[in-house]
Each structure stands twice: as C-alpha cells, then as structure tokens.
Short mmCIF file of C-alpha atoms in Angstrom, two decimals:
data_model
loop_
_atom_site.label_atom_id
_atom_site.label_comp_id
_atom_site.label_asym_id
_atom_site.label_seq_id
_atom_site.Cartn_x
_atom_site.Cartn_y
_atom_site.Cartn_z
CA MET V 1 9.30 -22.93 -29.19
CA ILE V 2 10.95 -20.60 -26.74
CA GLU V 3 14.51 -21.23 -25.65
CA PRO V 4 14.75 -21.13 -21.82
CA ILE V 5 18.22 -19.65 -22.15
CA SER V 6 16.92 -16.67 -24.15
CA LEU V 7 14.46 -15.90 -21.33
CA GLY V 8 17.26 -16.15 -18.76
CA ARG V 9 19.31 -13.56 -20.63
CA MET V 10 16.68 -10.90 -19.95
CA ALA V 11 16.96 -8.84 -16.75
CA LEU V 12 13.35 -9.76 -15.92
CA PHE V 13 14.19 -13.46 -15.51
CA SER V 14 17.94 -13.35 -14.88
CA ASP V 15 17.66 -14.75 -11.35
CA PHE V 16 15.42 -17.68 -12.36
CA PRO V 17 17.20 -21.06 -12.04
CA PRO V 18 17.50 -23.14 -15.28
CA ASN V 19 14.75 -25.58 -14.24
CA ASP V 20 12.28 -22.75 -13.65
CA LEU V 21 13.20 -21.10 -16.96
CA GLU V 22 12.42 -24.39 -18.68
CA VAL V 23 9.01 -24.66 -17.03
CA LEU V 24 8.26 -21.00 -17.77
CA ALA V 25 9.36 -21.31 -21.42
CA GLY V 26 7.14 -24.39 -21.68
CA THR V 27 4.05 -22.31 -20.82
CA MET V 28 4.90 -19.68 -23.47
CA ARG V 29 4.33 -19.56 -27.18
CA GLU V 30 6.42 -17.56 -29.61
CA ARG V 31 4.54 -15.16 -31.88
CA GLU V 32 5.74 -12.81 -34.60
CA PHE V 33 4.18 -9.48 -35.56
CA GLN V 34 4.92 -7.26 -38.53
CA GLU V 35 5.40 -3.54 -38.05
CA GLY V 36 2.05 -1.86 -37.35
CA GLU V 37 0.22 -5.06 -36.40
CA THR V 38 -1.97 -4.94 -33.26
CA ILE V 39 -0.95 -7.29 -30.46
CA VAL V 40 -3.35 -6.01 -27.81
CA GLN V 41 -6.56 -4.05 -28.50
CA GLN V 42 -7.83 -1.44 -26.04
CA ASP V 43 -11.19 -2.30 -24.39
CA GLU V 44 -10.98 -6.00 -25.28
CA ARG V 45 -10.77 -8.79 -22.73
CA GLY V 46 -7.24 -9.80 -21.71
CA ARG V 47 -6.59 -13.35 -22.87
CA ASN V 48 -2.78 -13.25 -22.90
CA ALA V 49 0.22 -11.49 -21.42
CA PHE V 50 3.48 -10.98 -23.31
CA VAL V 51 7.23 -10.54 -23.01
CA ILE V 52 9.15 -8.88 -25.85
CA LEU V 53 11.92 -11.15 -27.19
CA HIS V 54 12.86 -8.98 -30.16
CA GLY V 55 11.85 -5.60 -31.56
CA SER V 56 9.74 -2.90 -29.96
CA VAL V 57 6.09 -2.30 -29.12
CA ARG V 58 4.19 0.98 -29.03
CA VAL V 59 1.54 1.45 -26.35
CA GLU V 60 -1.26 3.88 -27.14
CA ARG V 61 -4.56 4.97 -25.65
CA ARG V 62 -7.55 6.67 -27.14
CA VAL V 63 -7.81 10.30 -26.08
CA PRO V 64 -11.17 10.60 -24.28
CA PHE V 65 -13.95 12.17 -26.38
CA THR V 66 -11.86 12.10 -29.57
CA ASN V 67 -10.88 9.67 -32.28
CA THR V 68 -7.19 10.29 -31.80
CA PHE V 69 -4.60 8.22 -29.99
CA ALA V 70 -1.72 9.22 -27.74
CA THR V 71 1.41 7.16 -27.17
CA ILE V 72 1.88 6.07 -23.56
CA SER V 73 5.26 4.46 -24.02
CA VAL V 74 7.46 2.44 -26.36
CA LEU V 75 8.61 -0.87 -24.92
CA SER V 76 11.66 -2.84 -25.98
CA ARG V 77 13.22 -6.28 -25.50
CA GLY V 78 12.68 -7.72 -22.03
CA ALA V 79 9.53 -5.72 -21.25
CA MET V 80 6.39 -7.47 -20.03
CA PHE V 81 3.03 -6.12 -21.20
CA GLY V 82 -0.67 -6.94 -21.26
CA ILE V 83 -0.65 -8.07 -17.62
CA LEU V 84 -3.11 -5.58 -16.09
CA SER V 85 -6.30 -6.94 -17.66
CA VAL V 86 -5.14 -10.54 -17.29
CA LEU V 87 -4.67 -9.87 -13.59
CA ASP V 88 -7.87 -7.97 -12.80
CA GLY V 89 -10.21 -9.29 -15.50
CA LYS V 90 -11.16 -5.79 -16.66
CA PRO V 91 -10.84 -4.58 -20.28
CA ARG V 92 -7.46 -3.69 -21.79
CA MET V 93 -6.43 -0.20 -20.77
CA ALA V 94 -4.40 0.43 -23.90
CA SER V 95 -3.53 -0.96 -27.31
CA CYS V 96 -0.10 -2.42 -28.02
CA LEU V 97 1.23 -2.44 -31.59
CA ALA V 98 4.44 -3.77 -33.09
CA ALA V 99 6.58 -0.66 -33.66
CA SER V 100 8.96 -2.78 -35.73
CA TYR V 101 9.03 -6.44 -36.71
CA ALA V 102 8.60 -7.97 -33.24
CA VAL V 103 8.86 -11.40 -31.65
CA VAL V 104 7.02 -11.88 -28.36
CA ALA V 105 6.55 -14.71 -25.87
CA GLU V 106 2.86 -15.15 -25.18
CA ILE V 107 1.47 -16.63 -21.98
CA ALA V 108 -2.22 -17.54 -21.75
CA ALA V 109 -4.34 -15.93 -19.02
CA ASP V 110 -5.03 -19.22 -17.22
CA ASP V 111 -1.31 -20.14 -17.11
CA PHE V 112 -0.56 -16.60 -15.93
CA GLN V 113 -3.16 -16.88 -13.16
CA ARG V 114 -1.86 -20.31 -12.16
CA LEU V 115 1.63 -18.83 -11.68
CA MET V 116 0.19 -15.86 -9.76
CA GLY V 117 -1.56 -18.26 -7.37
CA SER V 118 1.35 -20.67 -7.01
CA THR V 119 3.39 -20.95 -3.80
CA THR V 120 6.40 -22.58 -5.51
CA PRO V 121 9.70 -20.69 -5.83
CA LEU V 122 8.93 -20.30 -9.57
CA GLY V 123 5.49 -18.86 -8.80
CA THR V 124 6.91 -16.48 -6.21
CA ARG V 125 9.65 -15.25 -8.58
CA PHE V 126 7.04 -14.76 -11.29
CA GLN V 127 4.89 -12.75 -8.85
CA LEU V 128 7.92 -10.57 -8.12
CA VAL V 129 8.34 -9.83 -11.83
CA VAL V 130 4.65 -8.98 -12.25
CA ALA V 131 4.49 -6.85 -9.09
CA ARG V 132 7.63 -4.96 -10.10
CA THR V 133 6.28 -4.26 -13.61
CA LEU V 134 2.98 -2.90 -12.24
CA ILE V 135 4.64 -0.79 -9.53
CA ARG V 136 6.82 0.85 -12.18
CA ASP V 137 3.75 1.60 -14.31
CA LEU V 138 2.04 3.08 -11.27
CA ARG V 139 5.11 5.14 -10.33
CA ARG V 140 5.46 6.52 -13.87
CA THR V 141 1.73 7.30 -14.07
CA ASN V 142 1.68 9.01 -10.69
CA GLN V 143 4.74 11.08 -11.52
CA ARG V 144 3.02 12.21 -14.69
CA ILE V 145 -0.15 13.07 -12.77
CA ALA V 146 1.82 15.19 -10.32
CA GLU V 147 3.23 17.13 -13.30
CA LEU V 148 -0.22 17.59 -14.84
CA ALA V 149 -1.72 18.68 -11.50
CA ALA V 150 0.61 21.68 -11.54
CA LEU V 151 -1.01 22.97 -14.75
CA GLU V 152 -3.95 25.38 -14.82
CA THR V 153 -5.86 23.84 -17.70
CA LEU V 154 -5.48 20.63 -19.61
CA GLU V 155 -5.68 19.48 -23.18
CA PRO V 156 -7.19 15.97 -23.28
CA ALA V 157 -4.32 14.65 -25.43
CA LEU V 158 -1.78 15.88 -22.92
CA LEU V 159 -3.65 14.00 -20.22
CA VAL V 160 -3.32 10.63 -21.85
CA GLU V 161 0.38 10.78 -22.64
CA GLY V 162 2.35 8.71 -20.18
CA ILE V 163 -0.71 7.60 -18.20
CA GLY V 164 -1.55 4.01 -17.47
CA SER V 165 -0.26 0.54 -18.05
CA PRO V 166 0.32 -1.30 -21.32
CA GLY V 167 -2.84 -3.36 -21.52
CA MET R 1 10.29 -6.45 23.59
CA THR R 2 7.53 -8.64 22.23
CA ALA R 3 8.36 -12.37 22.44
CA PRO R 4 8.86 -14.18 19.08
CA ALA R 5 5.90 -16.50 19.69
CA ASP R 6 3.64 -13.51 20.41
CA LEU R 7 4.88 -11.76 17.27
CA ALA R 8 4.17 -14.85 15.18
CA ARG R 9 0.66 -15.03 16.63
CA LEU R 10 0.12 -11.35 15.93
CA LEU R 11 1.31 -11.71 12.31
CA ARG R 12 -1.16 -14.52 11.73
CA ARG R 13 -3.98 -12.25 12.86
CA LEU R 14 -3.18 -9.78 10.07
CA PRO R 15 -5.27 -10.31 6.92
CA ILE R 16 -2.16 -10.50 4.75
CA PHE R 17 -0.47 -13.22 6.82
CA GLY R 18 -3.62 -15.00 7.98
CA ALA R 19 -2.96 -17.96 5.70
CA LEU R 20 0.52 -18.61 7.11
CA ALA R 21 1.00 -21.82 9.09
CA GLU R 22 2.32 -21.31 12.61
CA THR R 23 5.76 -22.67 11.65
CA GLU R 24 5.91 -20.30 8.66
CA ALA R 25 5.06 -17.29 10.83
CA VAL R 26 7.65 -18.35 13.43
CA GLU R 27 10.24 -18.74 10.66
CA LEU R 28 9.41 -15.29 9.33
CA VAL R 29 9.79 -13.71 12.76
CA ALA R 30 13.11 -15.52 13.27
CA ARG R 31 14.47 -13.86 10.09
CA CYS R 32 13.32 -10.37 11.08
CA SER R 33 14.18 -7.83 13.72
CA THR R 34 11.87 -5.61 15.75
CA PHE R 35 12.51 -1.93 16.33
CA ARG R 36 10.93 0.53 18.72
CA TYR R 37 10.47 4.18 17.70
CA ASP R 38 9.67 7.07 20.00
CA PRO R 39 7.16 9.70 18.85
CA GLY R 40 8.72 12.06 16.34
CA VAL R 41 11.34 9.57 15.13
CA ARG R 42 11.49 8.76 11.40
CA LEU R 43 11.15 5.15 10.28
CA PHE R 44 12.27 6.17 6.81
CA GLN R 45 12.74 9.29 4.78
CA GLU R 46 11.36 10.22 1.35
CA GLY R 47 14.10 9.84 -1.27
CA ASP R 48 16.06 7.25 0.72
CA LEU R 49 16.98 3.91 -0.76
CA ALA R 50 14.47 1.28 0.34
CA GLU R 51 16.26 -1.12 2.64
CA SER R 52 13.38 -2.90 4.34
CA VAL R 53 9.72 -3.85 4.45
CA MET R 54 8.07 -2.89 7.75
CA VAL R 55 5.02 -4.29 9.52
CA ILE R 56 3.58 -2.13 12.32
CA VAL R 57 3.17 -4.30 15.41
CA SER R 58 1.81 -1.53 17.65
CA GLY R 59 1.65 2.26 17.72
CA LYS R 60 0.88 4.86 15.04
CA VAL R 61 2.83 6.20 12.10
CA ASP R 62 2.22 9.29 9.95
CA ILE R 63 3.02 9.02 6.25
CA THR R 64 4.02 12.39 4.84
CA CYS R 65 4.90 13.70 1.40
CA SER R 66 6.98 16.75 0.57
CA MET R 67 5.17 19.09 -1.84
CA ALA R 68 6.76 21.30 -4.43
CA ASP R 69 5.08 24.44 -3.11
CA GLY R 70 4.94 24.10 0.68
CA PRO R 71 5.44 22.03 3.82
CA GLU R 72 5.06 18.26 4.11
CA VAL R 73 1.50 16.96 4.14
CA VAL R 74 0.22 13.95 6.04
CA VAL R 75 -1.35 11.60 3.47
CA ALA R 76 -2.14 8.72 5.83
CA THR R 77 -1.89 7.54 9.42
CA GLU R 78 -1.21 3.85 9.84
CA GLY R 79 -1.60 1.58 12.85
CA ALA R 80 -1.04 -2.03 13.90
CA GLY R 81 -1.09 -4.46 11.00
CA ALA R 82 -0.18 -1.99 8.26
CA ILE R 83 2.68 -2.86 5.92
CA LEU R 84 4.99 -0.04 4.92
CA GLY R 85 7.71 0.28 2.36
CA GLU R 86 7.15 -2.93 0.44
CA MET R 87 6.70 -1.39 -3.01
CA ALA R 88 10.03 0.44 -3.11
CA VAL R 89 11.80 -2.75 -2.01
CA ILE R 90 10.13 -4.66 -4.83
CA ASP R 91 10.81 -2.17 -7.64
CA LEU R 92 14.17 -1.00 -6.19
CA ALA R 93 13.12 2.66 -6.12
CA PRO R 94 13.65 5.39 -3.51
CA ARG R 95 11.01 5.95 -0.86
CA SER R 96 8.11 8.00 -2.25
CA ALA R 97 7.10 9.35 1.19
CA SER R 98 8.37 9.58 4.77
CA ALA R 99 7.14 7.66 7.81
CA THR R 100 7.27 9.12 11.34
CA ALA R 101 6.15 7.56 14.62
CA VAL R 102 3.45 9.63 16.33
CA GLU R 103 3.11 7.24 19.29
CA PRO R 104 5.61 4.77 20.78
CA THR R 105 5.70 2.32 17.88
CA VAL R 106 7.04 -1.21 17.41
CA VAL R 107 7.70 -2.50 13.90
CA LEU R 108 8.79 -5.83 12.51
CA VAL R 109 11.50 -5.21 9.93
CA ILE R 110 12.12 -7.51 6.97
CA GLU R 111 15.44 -6.36 5.50
CA ALA R 112 15.46 -6.25 1.68
CA PRO R 113 18.02 -9.12 1.30
CA THR R 114 15.87 -11.25 3.62
CA PHE R 115 12.79 -10.43 1.57
CA TYR R 116 14.59 -11.58 -1.59
CA ASP R 117 15.73 -14.77 0.20
CA LEU R 118 12.08 -15.42 1.08
CA VAL R 119 11.15 -14.95 -2.61
CA ALA R 120 13.91 -17.35 -3.73
CA VAL R 121 12.70 -20.15 -1.46
CA GLY R 122 9.04 -19.46 -2.20
CA HIS R 123 8.16 -18.60 1.42
CA PRO R 124 4.39 -17.96 1.51
CA ALA R 125 4.89 -14.62 3.31
CA ALA R 126 6.75 -13.28 0.26
CA GLY R 127 4.08 -14.60 -2.10
CA ARG R 128 1.33 -13.01 -0.03
CA ILE R 129 3.04 -9.62 -0.08
CA LEU R 130 3.74 -9.83 -3.82
CA ARG R 131 0.20 -10.81 -4.77
CA GLU R 132 -1.22 -8.08 -2.56
CA VAL R 133 1.15 -5.52 -4.08
CA ALA R 134 0.32 -6.59 -7.65
CA ALA R 135 -3.42 -6.31 -6.93
CA THR R 136 -3.04 -2.93 -5.22
CA ALA R 137 -0.85 -1.49 -7.98
CA ALA R 138 -3.30 -2.71 -10.64
CA GLN R 139 -6.23 -1.20 -8.75
CA ARG R 140 -4.45 2.16 -8.31
CA ILE R 141 -3.50 2.28 -12.00
CA ARG R 142 -7.20 1.81 -12.86
CA VAL R 143 -8.20 4.56 -10.42
CA LEU R 144 -5.69 6.99 -11.91
CA ASP R 145 -6.89 6.09 -15.38
CA GLU R 146 -10.55 6.68 -14.52
CA THR R 147 -9.70 9.96 -12.81
CA VAL R 148 -7.80 11.15 -15.84
CA ASP R 149 -10.83 10.45 -18.03
CA ARG R 150 -13.07 12.41 -15.63
CA VAL R 151 -10.59 15.27 -15.48
CA ALA R 152 -10.34 15.28 -19.27
CA ALA R 153 -14.09 15.84 -19.38
CA ALA R 154 -13.87 18.78 -16.96
CA GLY R 155 -10.63 20.23 -18.36
CA VAL R 156 -9.47 21.29 -14.90
CA PRO R 157 -6.76 19.35 -13.09
CA GLY R 158 -7.99 20.08 -9.54
CA GLU R 159 -8.84 16.47 -8.73
CA LEU R 160 -5.33 15.38 -9.70
CA ARG R 161 -3.77 17.63 -7.05
CA THR R 162 -5.10 15.63 -4.13
CA LEU R 163 -4.73 12.25 -5.82
CA SER R 164 -1.04 12.11 -6.53
CA PRO R 165 0.18 12.44 -2.90
CA VAL R 166 -2.30 9.79 -1.77
CA ILE R 167 -0.89 7.34 -4.31
CA ARG R 168 2.57 8.09 -2.98
CA ARG R 169 1.52 6.46 0.30
CA THR R 170 1.05 3.23 -1.64
CA LEU R 171 4.39 3.59 -3.40
CA THR R 172 6.51 3.67 -0.22
#
C-alpha cells in the first residue's frame, strides 16, 4: 500500500493534486529489495517501471565484448527508472540493483501505458514526468558523448560509463 | 499577421496537432502569440533559459551549435510545422542550440507558463507534445546506445563527433 501523501512529497509529483495522487498510488505496488538484489535485468523485457521511495539504486550496463559491468549512475529517492523499455517495448538497456535496502513503488507496464495514452490532467502530468526523466537521460548521455568524442582512442569501459537510461 | 482561424487550421494540418478538435486548436491559438522574424534574427540563443515552445508557421530557421574548437555549425534547417524548443521547456534546462531565421519567418509561441497551464488542465495539445517528446527522447537514447556499442567495437570515436551536435537539435 502506497501512501498518496508520500508520493506528493517527492519533487516528481509535487504538483499533482491530492485526488490524482490517490489514483496514481492506487496503480502502484510497494516492493522492498535488499542490498545487491536485482530490480531490473539488462536485456529482459520491461514489465514494470519504478519510483524510488527509500534507499538508492545502482544502474549498470555490460561493457560490450566483455563480462564486466560499468556503473551508469546511482539513483536516489524520488527518481523514476525502468521507463525506457516499458515505453518502447525493446529490451532493458541496463540493470538496476538495490545499492542499499530500498523501497520502490512499482507500476505495471499496462497501467503505465494507459497513463501515457490518457488525455486526463493526471495522464498529462504523468506524461510530463516521464518526458522530463527521459530528456534528462538523453541530455546526460549526449553530454558524455561529446566528451568522449574529443578523445583519440577509447577504452570500451570508458564508453559505457554515464551512457544510456536506467532500464 | 495570420488570422487566428487560419492559424488554428494550419496547426491542425501538422502531424502533431492533427488530432486536435477545431475548438481545441482555436483555444491553443488564443493562448499563444505569433512573432515575425527577419532573416538573420535569432529566435533563441544557445545557453539561454528556455522561455517558450515555438511552432514554425512559415519561413525557415537554421539550428546551430557552438563547437569547442571552431565556429558554429548548422545541424538542421527547419521549416513550417517544425516544433522548436520544447525539450528545454519540459526539463527546465538551458537551450542546447541556437535558432536563427534564414527567411522571413512566422512562429507561434507557447510561453512556458502557458505550456504548464495546458498540462495542468490536460489540454490535448500538451499531451501530444509530451508523448512525442517522450518517444523521441527514448528513440535518441537507443540510437546513442547502439552507436556507442559500434564505436566500442572500432575503438575510434569518430562517429561520436558528428552525432552529438545532431542530438543537440533535439534537445532545444
């Protein structure tokens, strides 16, 4: 059970009216993860998207042609993740693991898609949150690419760091 | 100046606003202003705070990026129907590129506070822009990701050099 008021305290949803927070909380399920547990697995199908309620989550990607992993980012309370593959139906771009004991709000792909297609004020606000999250991922990734482009040669591990979206 | 009814009709011919009802398009136009730019005049400047979303009604606009090691480069030329500047308004970031009229150009301007009012009431124009932006951002993230994997295989970052400025067009 997710408290609407705890969603409203996060910057992501701070301008949602109480009624909309209640509806949104009603579509979400609270899940707990112990440190090190996998929440999202790279290359799998996206069945859920998440918002961190407590703790932090590490995002990592496999370095191409190796068996090693590079950290893309560490997300904390109020961050949304796992939305990319839910949105475009392609495999997860990265893995997301609990970096500490973590509590997340989980929203199923079909509920997520319903909100993305909705023309209600709640749907439109939700679309704003999703669009903003993805633009920031794109901006961060592109900034990183501009830095890498200035280099003469590249180590694969260096390439993966900071690139992409959490899931 | 283009009459409001003509502007509304024109908006509904754009793919992004094609699903708007006539009354919704008229309402959108009523909340916006139109501006005319002479050739050579900047619509917005890289690094500026994003204050509006712009729809090109007529004319042509060059999108340019400043580069670390030289003059500005043109990364795109946009004409009637193109939307400019929506991403920076949505993620509250500075403009990632500049826009300059290269022909006499008329744009419909949705000021940022108006855009957020449209979101709050669930106006379909806001929803259309947001869904389009989410899909575009997702697609570009995938492209960057695939490119990085290709570049990792080659070990040479040449392909990245041309890619990053092109993405900055999207991020205006």
